[in-house]
Every structure is written in structure tokens, then in C-alpha cells.
Short mmCIF file of C-alpha atoms in Angstrom, two decimals:
data_model
loop_
_atom_site.label_atom_id
_atom_site.label_comp_id
_atom_site.label_asym_id
_atom_site.label_seq_id
_atom_site.Cartn_x
_atom_site.Cartn_y
_atom_site.Cartn_z
CA MET A 1 77.11 -105.73 143.28
CA THR A 2 79.71 -103.89 145.31
CA MET A 3 83.46 -103.76 144.78
CA THR A 4 86.07 -102.72 147.29
CA ALA A 5 88.63 -100.22 146.06
CA VAL A 6 92.16 -101.60 145.73
CA GLU A 7 94.92 -99.03 145.93
CA GLU A 8 97.79 -99.91 143.62
CA PRO A 9 100.28 -97.87 141.63
CA MET A 10 99.16 -98.41 138.06
CA THR A 11 100.99 -98.14 134.73
CA GLU A 12 98.81 -97.06 131.80
CA TYR A 13 99.02 -98.15 128.17
CA LEU A 14 97.11 -96.37 125.42
CA PHE A 15 95.62 -97.78 122.22
CA SER A 16 93.29 -96.64 119.45
CA VAL A 17 91.19 -99.34 117.78
CA TYR A 18 89.41 -97.81 114.76
CA GLY A 19 88.22 -94.72 116.56
CA ALA A 20 87.69 -96.44 119.92
CA SER A 21 90.28 -95.20 122.39
CA VAL A 22 91.40 -97.81 124.90
CA ARG A 23 93.20 -97.19 128.18
CA TYR A 24 94.68 -100.26 129.85
CA ALA A 25 96.04 -100.07 133.40
CA THR A 26 97.82 -102.64 135.50
CA ALA A 27 100.21 -102.68 138.43
CA SER A 28 101.52 -106.14 137.55
CA PRO A 29 104.56 -106.49 135.27
CA LEU A 30 103.13 -109.88 134.29
CA LEU A 31 99.87 -108.47 132.94
CA ALA A 32 101.32 -105.81 130.63
CA PRO A 33 103.39 -107.68 127.97
CA PRO A 34 100.61 -109.99 126.67
CA VAL A 35 98.24 -107.05 126.16
CA ASN A 36 100.89 -104.94 124.44
CA GLU A 37 101.64 -107.93 122.22
CA LEU A 38 97.97 -108.40 121.31
CA LEU A 39 97.44 -104.71 120.49
CA ARG A 40 100.90 -103.87 119.17
CA HIS A 41 99.47 -102.44 115.93
CA PHE A 42 97.18 -100.10 117.88
CA ARG A 43 99.59 -98.59 120.43
CA ARG A 44 99.44 -94.79 120.85
CA ASP A 45 101.30 -92.19 122.91
CA SER A 46 98.15 -90.16 123.53
CA LEU A 47 94.41 -90.43 123.00
CA LYS A 48 92.11 -87.96 121.24
CA GLU A 49 88.89 -89.27 122.71
CA SER A 50 88.06 -87.75 126.10
CA VAL A 51 86.16 -90.80 127.39
CA PRO A 52 88.11 -93.90 126.36
CA LEU A 53 87.23 -97.49 127.07
CA SER A 54 88.98 -98.39 130.30
CA LEU A 55 90.34 -101.81 131.22
CA CYS A 56 92.14 -102.48 134.48
CA PHE A 57 93.68 -105.87 135.29
CA ARG A 58 95.02 -106.83 138.70
CA ALA A 59 97.01 -109.79 139.97
CA VAL A 60 95.70 -111.52 143.08
CA GLN A 61 97.04 -114.52 144.94
CA ASP A 62 93.78 -116.07 146.03
CA ARG A 63 90.14 -116.00 144.98
CA ALA A 64 89.29 -114.50 148.35
CA ASP A 65 91.36 -111.44 147.32
CA ILE A 66 88.91 -110.55 144.55
CA PRO A 67 86.80 -107.63 145.89
CA LEU A 68 83.49 -108.81 144.46
CA THR A 69 80.10 -109.13 146.13
CA MET A 70 77.01 -109.82 144.03
CA SER A 71 73.57 -108.45 144.79
CA SER A 72 70.50 -110.57 145.43
CA SER A 73 69.23 -109.75 141.93
CA ALA A 74 72.27 -111.26 140.17
CA HIS A 75 71.40 -114.15 137.86
CA GLN A 76 73.31 -116.56 135.67
CA VAL A 77 72.96 -116.05 131.91
CA SER A 78 75.47 -118.57 130.58
CA SER A 79 77.91 -121.30 131.62
CA GLY A 80 80.05 -123.97 130.04
CA THR A 81 83.57 -124.61 128.80
CA GLY A 82 84.15 -122.37 125.79
CA ALA A 83 81.93 -119.80 124.03
CA ALA A 84 85.04 -117.74 123.77
CA VAL A 85 87.62 -116.37 121.39
CA GLY A 86 88.39 -118.73 118.55
CA ASP A 87 90.33 -121.96 118.17
CA ARG A 88 92.47 -121.55 121.22
CA ARG A 89 93.34 -123.91 124.02
CA GLU A 90 91.84 -121.52 126.55
CA THR A 91 88.33 -122.07 125.17
CA GLY A 92 88.19 -125.20 127.29
CA LEU A 93 88.13 -123.14 130.49
CA PRO A 94 85.01 -123.65 132.60
CA TYR A 95 83.15 -120.39 133.01
CA GLU A 96 79.94 -118.85 134.30
CA VAL A 97 78.50 -115.52 133.18
CA VAL A 98 76.31 -113.58 135.61
CA GLN A 99 74.28 -110.42 135.04
CA ASP A 100 74.13 -108.11 138.05
CA GLY A 101 72.28 -104.92 137.18
CA GLY A 102 74.32 -103.22 134.45
CA LEU A 103 77.35 -105.43 135.07
CA LEU A 104 78.35 -108.55 133.22
CA ILE A 105 80.56 -110.84 135.31
CA ALA A 106 82.53 -113.64 133.64
CA ASP A 107 83.76 -116.03 136.32
CA PHE A 108 86.58 -118.39 135.33
CA PHE A 109 86.72 -119.87 138.84
CA ASP A 110 90.33 -120.69 139.79
CA VAL A 111 91.70 -118.55 136.92
CA GLY A 112 90.00 -115.25 137.69
CA VAL A 113 87.04 -112.95 137.14
CA LEU A 114 86.15 -110.29 134.56
CA VAL A 115 83.69 -107.55 135.50
CA MET A 116 82.38 -105.52 132.54
CA ASP A 117 80.33 -102.34 132.80
CA GLY A 118 78.98 -101.50 129.37
CA VAL A 119 77.39 -98.21 130.41
CA GLN A 120 80.66 -96.90 131.83
CA GLY A 121 82.78 -98.53 129.11
CA ARG A 122 84.91 -100.21 131.74
CA ALA A 123 86.21 -103.70 132.49
CA ASP A 124 88.06 -104.92 135.58
CA GLY A 125 89.97 -108.17 135.55
CA TYR A 126 91.26 -110.09 138.55
CA LEU A 127 93.68 -112.88 137.61
CA ILE A 128 94.67 -115.42 140.24
CA LYS A 129 98.42 -116.11 140.38
CA PRO A 130 99.26 -114.84 136.87
CA GLU A 131 102.86 -115.94 137.46
CA THR A 132 101.60 -119.49 136.87
CA MET A 133 99.74 -118.59 133.64
CA GLN A 134 100.96 -118.74 130.09
CA ALA A 135 101.00 -115.37 128.34
CA ASN A 136 98.36 -116.48 125.83
CA LEU A 137 95.87 -117.09 128.65
CA ILE A 138 96.33 -113.53 129.94
CA GLU A 139 95.96 -112.22 126.38
CA TYR A 140 92.84 -114.32 125.90
CA LEU A 141 91.08 -112.95 129.00
CA PHE A 142 91.91 -109.37 128.07
CA HIS A 143 90.67 -110.00 124.52
CA LEU A 144 87.33 -111.25 125.86
CA ALA A 145 86.82 -108.09 127.92
CA LEU A 146 87.92 -105.82 125.09
CA ILE A 147 85.56 -107.42 122.57
CA GLU A 148 82.63 -106.95 124.94
CA LEU A 149 83.38 -103.21 125.22
CA LEU A 150 84.10 -102.71 121.49
CA ARG A 151 80.62 -103.98 120.65
CA LEU A 152 79.24 -100.88 122.33
CA ARG A 153 81.21 -98.78 119.82
CA GLY A 154 79.78 -100.65 116.84
CA LEU A 155 82.83 -102.89 116.35
CA TYR A 156 81.92 -106.57 116.15
CA THR A 157 83.97 -109.70 115.65
CA ILE A 158 83.48 -113.17 114.33
CA HIS A 159 85.44 -116.42 114.57
CA ALA A 160 87.16 -116.40 111.19
CA THR A 161 90.36 -115.81 109.33
CA ALA A 162 90.37 -112.88 106.92
CA LEU A 163 92.47 -111.58 104.03
CA GLU A 164 92.42 -108.71 101.57
CA LYS A 165 93.51 -108.40 97.93
CA HIS A 166 93.20 -105.18 95.92
CA GLY A 167 90.73 -103.76 98.43
CA ARG A 168 88.44 -106.79 98.41
CA GLY A 169 88.09 -108.97 101.47
CA VAL A 170 87.82 -112.74 101.91
CA LEU A 171 86.33 -114.05 105.15
CA ILE A 172 86.84 -117.71 106.12
CA PRO A 173 84.74 -118.65 109.18
CA GLY A 174 84.79 -122.02 110.84
CA ASN A 175 85.77 -124.20 113.75
CA SER A 176 89.10 -125.94 114.18
CA GLY A 177 89.77 -128.89 111.89
CA ARG A 178 87.70 -127.67 108.95
CA GLY A 179 90.60 -126.27 106.91
CA LYS A 180 90.15 -122.62 107.92
CA THR A 181 93.77 -121.81 108.73
CA THR A 182 95.21 -124.01 105.99
CA SER A 183 93.11 -122.31 103.30
CA PHE A 184 93.97 -118.93 104.81
CA ILE A 185 97.73 -119.60 104.56
CA SER A 186 97.38 -120.94 101.02
CA LEU A 187 95.94 -117.57 99.99
CA LEU A 188 98.31 -115.52 102.17
CA ARG A 189 101.42 -117.00 100.57
CA SER A 190 100.12 -116.20 97.08
CA GLY A 191 99.94 -112.43 97.58
CA TYR A 192 96.82 -111.85 99.65
CA ARG A 193 97.28 -109.56 102.62
CA TYR A 194 96.67 -110.54 106.21
CA LEU A 195 93.73 -109.12 108.19
CA SER A 196 93.29 -111.60 111.05
CA ASP A 197 93.98 -115.21 111.90
CA ASP A 198 91.15 -115.54 114.37
CA HIS A 199 89.01 -112.44 114.85
CA PRO A 200 88.72 -109.67 112.26
CA LEU A 201 86.59 -106.71 113.25
CA ILE A 202 83.54 -105.70 111.24
CA ARG A 203 81.34 -102.62 111.36
CA ASP A 204 78.45 -101.05 109.50
CA ALA A 205 79.79 -98.37 107.16
CA GLY A 206 76.35 -97.29 105.92
CA THR A 207 76.21 -98.49 102.33
CA HIS A 208 78.17 -101.63 103.17
CA VAL A 209 79.85 -103.62 105.91
CA GLU A 210 83.53 -102.89 106.41
CA MET A 211 86.12 -105.47 107.44
CA LEU A 212 88.98 -104.22 109.62
CA PRO A 213 92.37 -105.80 110.34
CA PHE A 214 93.00 -107.21 113.80
CA PRO A 215 96.47 -108.66 113.27
CA ILE A 216 97.71 -111.12 115.87
CA LYS A 217 100.06 -114.08 115.76
CA ILE A 218 98.95 -116.82 113.39
CA GLY A 219 98.55 -120.15 115.17
CA VAL A 220 99.30 -123.33 113.22
CA THR A 221 99.23 -127.02 114.05
CA GLU A 222 101.98 -129.40 112.99
CA ALA A 223 99.58 -130.82 110.38
CA THR A 224 99.18 -127.38 108.79
CA ILE A 225 102.93 -126.70 108.94
CA ALA A 226 103.57 -129.89 106.98
CA PHE A 227 101.73 -128.52 103.92
CA PHE A 228 103.90 -125.42 103.45
CA PRO A 229 107.67 -125.52 102.84
CA GLU A 230 108.28 -122.03 104.25
CA LEU A 231 106.70 -123.13 107.53
CA ARG A 232 108.51 -126.45 107.65
CA ASN A 233 111.84 -124.66 107.18
CA ALA A 234 111.17 -121.64 109.40
CA PRO A 235 113.56 -121.19 112.36
CA ASP A 236 112.23 -121.07 115.92
CA HIS A 237 112.67 -117.29 116.17
CA VAL A 238 110.14 -116.94 113.32
CA LEU A 239 107.86 -119.92 113.97
CA HIS A 240 107.59 -119.73 117.73
CA PRO A 241 107.29 -122.99 119.68
CA GLY A 242 104.02 -123.67 121.47
CA SER A 243 101.43 -126.27 122.35
CA PRO A 244 99.07 -127.30 120.83
CA LYS A 245 99.90 -124.71 118.16
CA ARG A 246 103.03 -122.90 117.05
CA SER A 247 102.73 -119.28 115.94
CA PHE A 248 104.28 -116.65 113.68
CA TYR A 249 103.72 -113.09 112.50
CA ALA A 250 102.57 -112.78 108.91
CA GLU A 251 105.12 -110.07 108.13
CA ASP A 252 107.99 -112.33 109.21
CA LEU A 253 107.26 -114.90 106.49
CA TYR A 254 105.24 -113.18 103.79
CA PRO A 255 106.14 -109.86 102.12
CA THR A 256 102.55 -108.67 101.67
CA SER A 257 102.18 -108.06 105.42
CA VAL A 258 99.04 -106.51 106.94
CA GLY A 259 96.17 -105.44 104.69
CA ASP A 260 93.90 -102.41 104.78
CA CYS A 261 90.31 -101.88 105.85
CA CYS A 262 88.20 -103.22 103.01
CA GLN A 263 84.79 -104.25 101.83
CA PRO A 264 84.29 -108.02 102.07
CA ALA A 265 83.58 -109.65 98.73
CA MET A 266 83.57 -113.36 99.48
CA VAL A 267 82.82 -115.69 102.39
CA LEU A 268 84.21 -119.23 102.24
CA PHE A 269 82.95 -121.97 104.55
CA PRO A 270 85.68 -124.63 104.31
CA HIS A 271 85.09 -128.34 104.62
CA VAL A 272 87.96 -130.78 104.13
CA VAL A 273 87.22 -133.56 101.64
CA ASP A 274 89.26 -136.54 100.50
CA ALA A 275 89.46 -135.53 96.86
CA PRO A 276 92.30 -134.50 94.54
CA HIS A 277 90.77 -131.14 93.68
CA SER A 278 88.95 -128.45 95.64
CA HIS A 279 85.69 -127.01 94.39
CA LEU A 280 83.17 -124.36 95.40
CA GLU A 281 79.46 -124.70 95.99
CA LEU A 282 77.48 -121.46 95.89
CA LEU A 283 75.35 -121.10 99.02
CA PRO A 284 71.95 -119.34 99.17
CA LYS A 285 72.06 -116.20 101.31
CA SER A 286 69.72 -117.64 103.92
CA ARG A 287 71.82 -120.77 104.32
CA ALA A 288 75.04 -118.74 104.49
CA LEU A 289 73.65 -116.60 107.30
CA GLU A 290 72.52 -119.71 109.14
CA VAL A 291 76.05 -121.16 108.95
CA LEU A 292 77.72 -117.85 109.80
CA LEU A 293 75.76 -116.97 112.94
CA PRO A 294 77.26 -119.70 115.18
CA GLN A 295 80.69 -118.19 114.48
CA ALA A 296 79.71 -114.96 116.23
CA LEU A 297 80.44 -114.70 119.93
CA LEU A 298 77.78 -114.86 122.60
CA VAL A 299 75.95 -111.56 123.14
CA TYR A 300 74.11 -110.89 126.39
CA ASP A 301 72.56 -107.49 125.69
CA PRO A 302 69.42 -107.85 123.50
CA GLU A 303 69.91 -104.50 121.76
CA VAL A 304 73.58 -105.20 121.00
CA ALA A 305 72.58 -108.66 119.74
CA ARG A 306 69.99 -107.10 117.42
CA ARG A 307 72.52 -104.64 115.96
CA GLU A 308 75.15 -107.34 115.52
CA PHE A 309 72.68 -109.62 113.75
CA GLN A 310 71.79 -106.79 111.36
CA VAL A 311 75.46 -106.26 110.53
CA LEU A 312 76.04 -109.96 109.84
CA ALA A 313 72.88 -110.19 107.71
CA LYS A 314 74.02 -107.14 105.75
CA LEU A 315 77.46 -108.68 105.24
CA VAL A 316 75.96 -111.87 103.80
CA GLN A 317 73.79 -109.87 101.41
CA GLN A 318 76.74 -107.95 99.96
CA VAL A 319 79.10 -110.90 99.33
CA ASP A 320 79.26 -114.16 97.40
CA CYS A 321 79.05 -117.10 99.81
CA TYR A 322 80.51 -120.51 99.03
CA ARG A 323 81.00 -123.87 100.65
CA LEU A 324 84.65 -124.65 99.96
CA HIS A 325 85.12 -128.38 99.52
CA PHE A 326 88.82 -128.30 100.31
CA GLY A 327 90.68 -131.14 98.61
CA ARG A 328 94.31 -132.22 98.49
CA ASP A 329 95.39 -129.47 96.06
CA ILE A 330 96.11 -127.14 98.98
CA LEU A 331 98.81 -125.05 97.30
CA ASP A 332 96.59 -124.47 94.26
CA LEU A 333 93.67 -122.91 96.14
CA PRO A 334 94.47 -119.35 94.86
CA LYS A 335 93.85 -120.56 91.30
CA LEU A 336 90.28 -121.37 92.33
CA ILE A 337 89.58 -118.29 94.47
CA THR A 338 91.41 -115.37 92.83
CA PRO A 339 89.61 -115.37 89.45
CA LEU A 340 86.23 -115.21 91.24
CA LEU A 341 87.44 -112.43 93.53
CA GLU A 342 88.74 -110.39 90.60
CA GLN A 343 85.51 -110.74 88.59
CA GLY A 344 83.83 -108.22 90.85
CA ARG A 345 86.53 -105.56 90.60
#
């Protein structure tokens, strides 16, 4: 694959994500704010690492402006409408992923193209008419590219919400509609600390797996808002309007704010049931791993996939895994979860 150089005056933004330095460059004033919003907790004035991960996003007006030519050996490895980053509207985008030598090319057709070079630790994004895009779509595409590069530094992610209490982590994986965000907020409002609404980072810390905060806006549906008085009564400058979800920052509503890196202690797989009371069903480790694996993102490099599988298997071995049959006692969920979490302290 060949790419034609595009000369543009770039502005650089620097971040440090748990030891992985990230340099983001763009010439477009439209492509900077969503990335700075996504990584606002990781912003830095300078970087210690001499060879940072490098991401460069450019605005183009037409697909023909994307300087991309694939070689004859390029081949498709995936396609569909999703396989992306969490319960977000953008996961319905049609896409095609192509491998061309050492490059991974994610083609979103009329939206744009991501070109990721794992060996060089670099990603180039070409977004078509970003002035017509919502900010969360720009953030989403950057997030995809960043996750792909972070894997090479041993930082993996999973589709889950995550919280921390007294240094012990709770991971709640699952697809939309299964009670994941509702159970997450029920714990958050009771004194748990926020790690991530959609994609916490995990890494192998040797003796155990470590769970790392990746704090972003928390997205909530109107159905979830209805359960919690502080959300129902929140003004628009706190609970930001949006479709299909509204969003807020944890620290704007809950005093416990963002948690610390921690060792996960419990994984909950929620399932909404029509019952007055919630209850837990202990899952065998093998079954828990089987349910957890589909919540990981697609991996195209066999060696990276092997390492990521080992980390997830190790995580399951070190925690208690439960099926959470989530009933109508939504506000009382901490009474069920906290005693079990504190038993292991």
C-alpha cells in the first residue's frame, strides 16, 4: 500500500495513557476538541517516552481525496456493521477491515478511513466532511485507532462498565439492554468510584491483572434516567442532551469521582428479570470466560490475540464471577454486592 504525503500545518496534542505516550496531530479545528474531550484525564504538556504512539487525523472533502492505494496482496479480514467500541450509536456504521502487509485498514466508506501501522505505532485517519459529523462520531473513530495501538503496549480493553471501592474492582460486561449501565449507576451513587462507563483498560501486572480507569462521559437512556432521582432532576448543563443517549460526567453528580488503578475482585454479568428482588448466581470459571470473551474487541494479529486471551483468562481466575439476575430493587443493589466485595478485603 502506498500513501501520498499531504502537507498541512499540524497542531499537536500530547497524552500519557498508563506509560504509553500518545501524540495526536491534526490541522482541522473540528478534529481536535472531541479527542481532547475523550482523553482529558490524560493530557500532558510534554512526553517522557522518546517514541510515542502517533495518531494523525485529517479532514477531507471527498473520498477521492484520501491518499490510499492498496497493494495486490491486500485482503479483507472482517466486515459488517459494528464490532466496535461499546453501546454507541456509531457501532451501526458499515465497515470493512483490510490487511495490507503490516497495515490494518478500517474503511468506513462514506465516513472515512483509518490506517493503522502496529510496527511503527502509528495511525492515520481521514474523515470525510467532519463538519457534518457529530463530535461523538469523531471521538469514536479516534478511540478505535487508539485502542488498536494500545494493545501493542499491553493495554487491553473490554466492553464493560467498571467501578472501584477500597482498592477492589467490579467489572460489569454486557451488551445494551441487559442492565449494565443501570447496575453501574446504582453502585456509583452508593459510594463506589468510577473507572469507566464503556471501556476500562486492563493489563497483566505479573501476579494479577490490573484494572485501569478510562473515564469518559457516562451515556444513559431515558429509561435509565427514570430510575434515579438525581438524574431525573439534573439540569441540562450537567446531564447533556443527546440522542439516543444523554450523558454526564461522574464527578458532576457523584462526590466519589474517579477511582484508582485496582485489582478486579468481582465480575457481574447482568440480566434483567421481572422479579421484585435481585439475586446472584455463581458462575464456573470456564462459563464466565466463555461469556466474557465476546465482550472483547476484534483482534486481527494472532500474537496480540493470544496475549489478550491470556490476560482475560487470568482475570477470570482471580475474581468471583456471578450472573446478576437484576430485579426491580434497582436502588438496593449495593446491599447485595458490597458485603460480598468486602468479604475478600
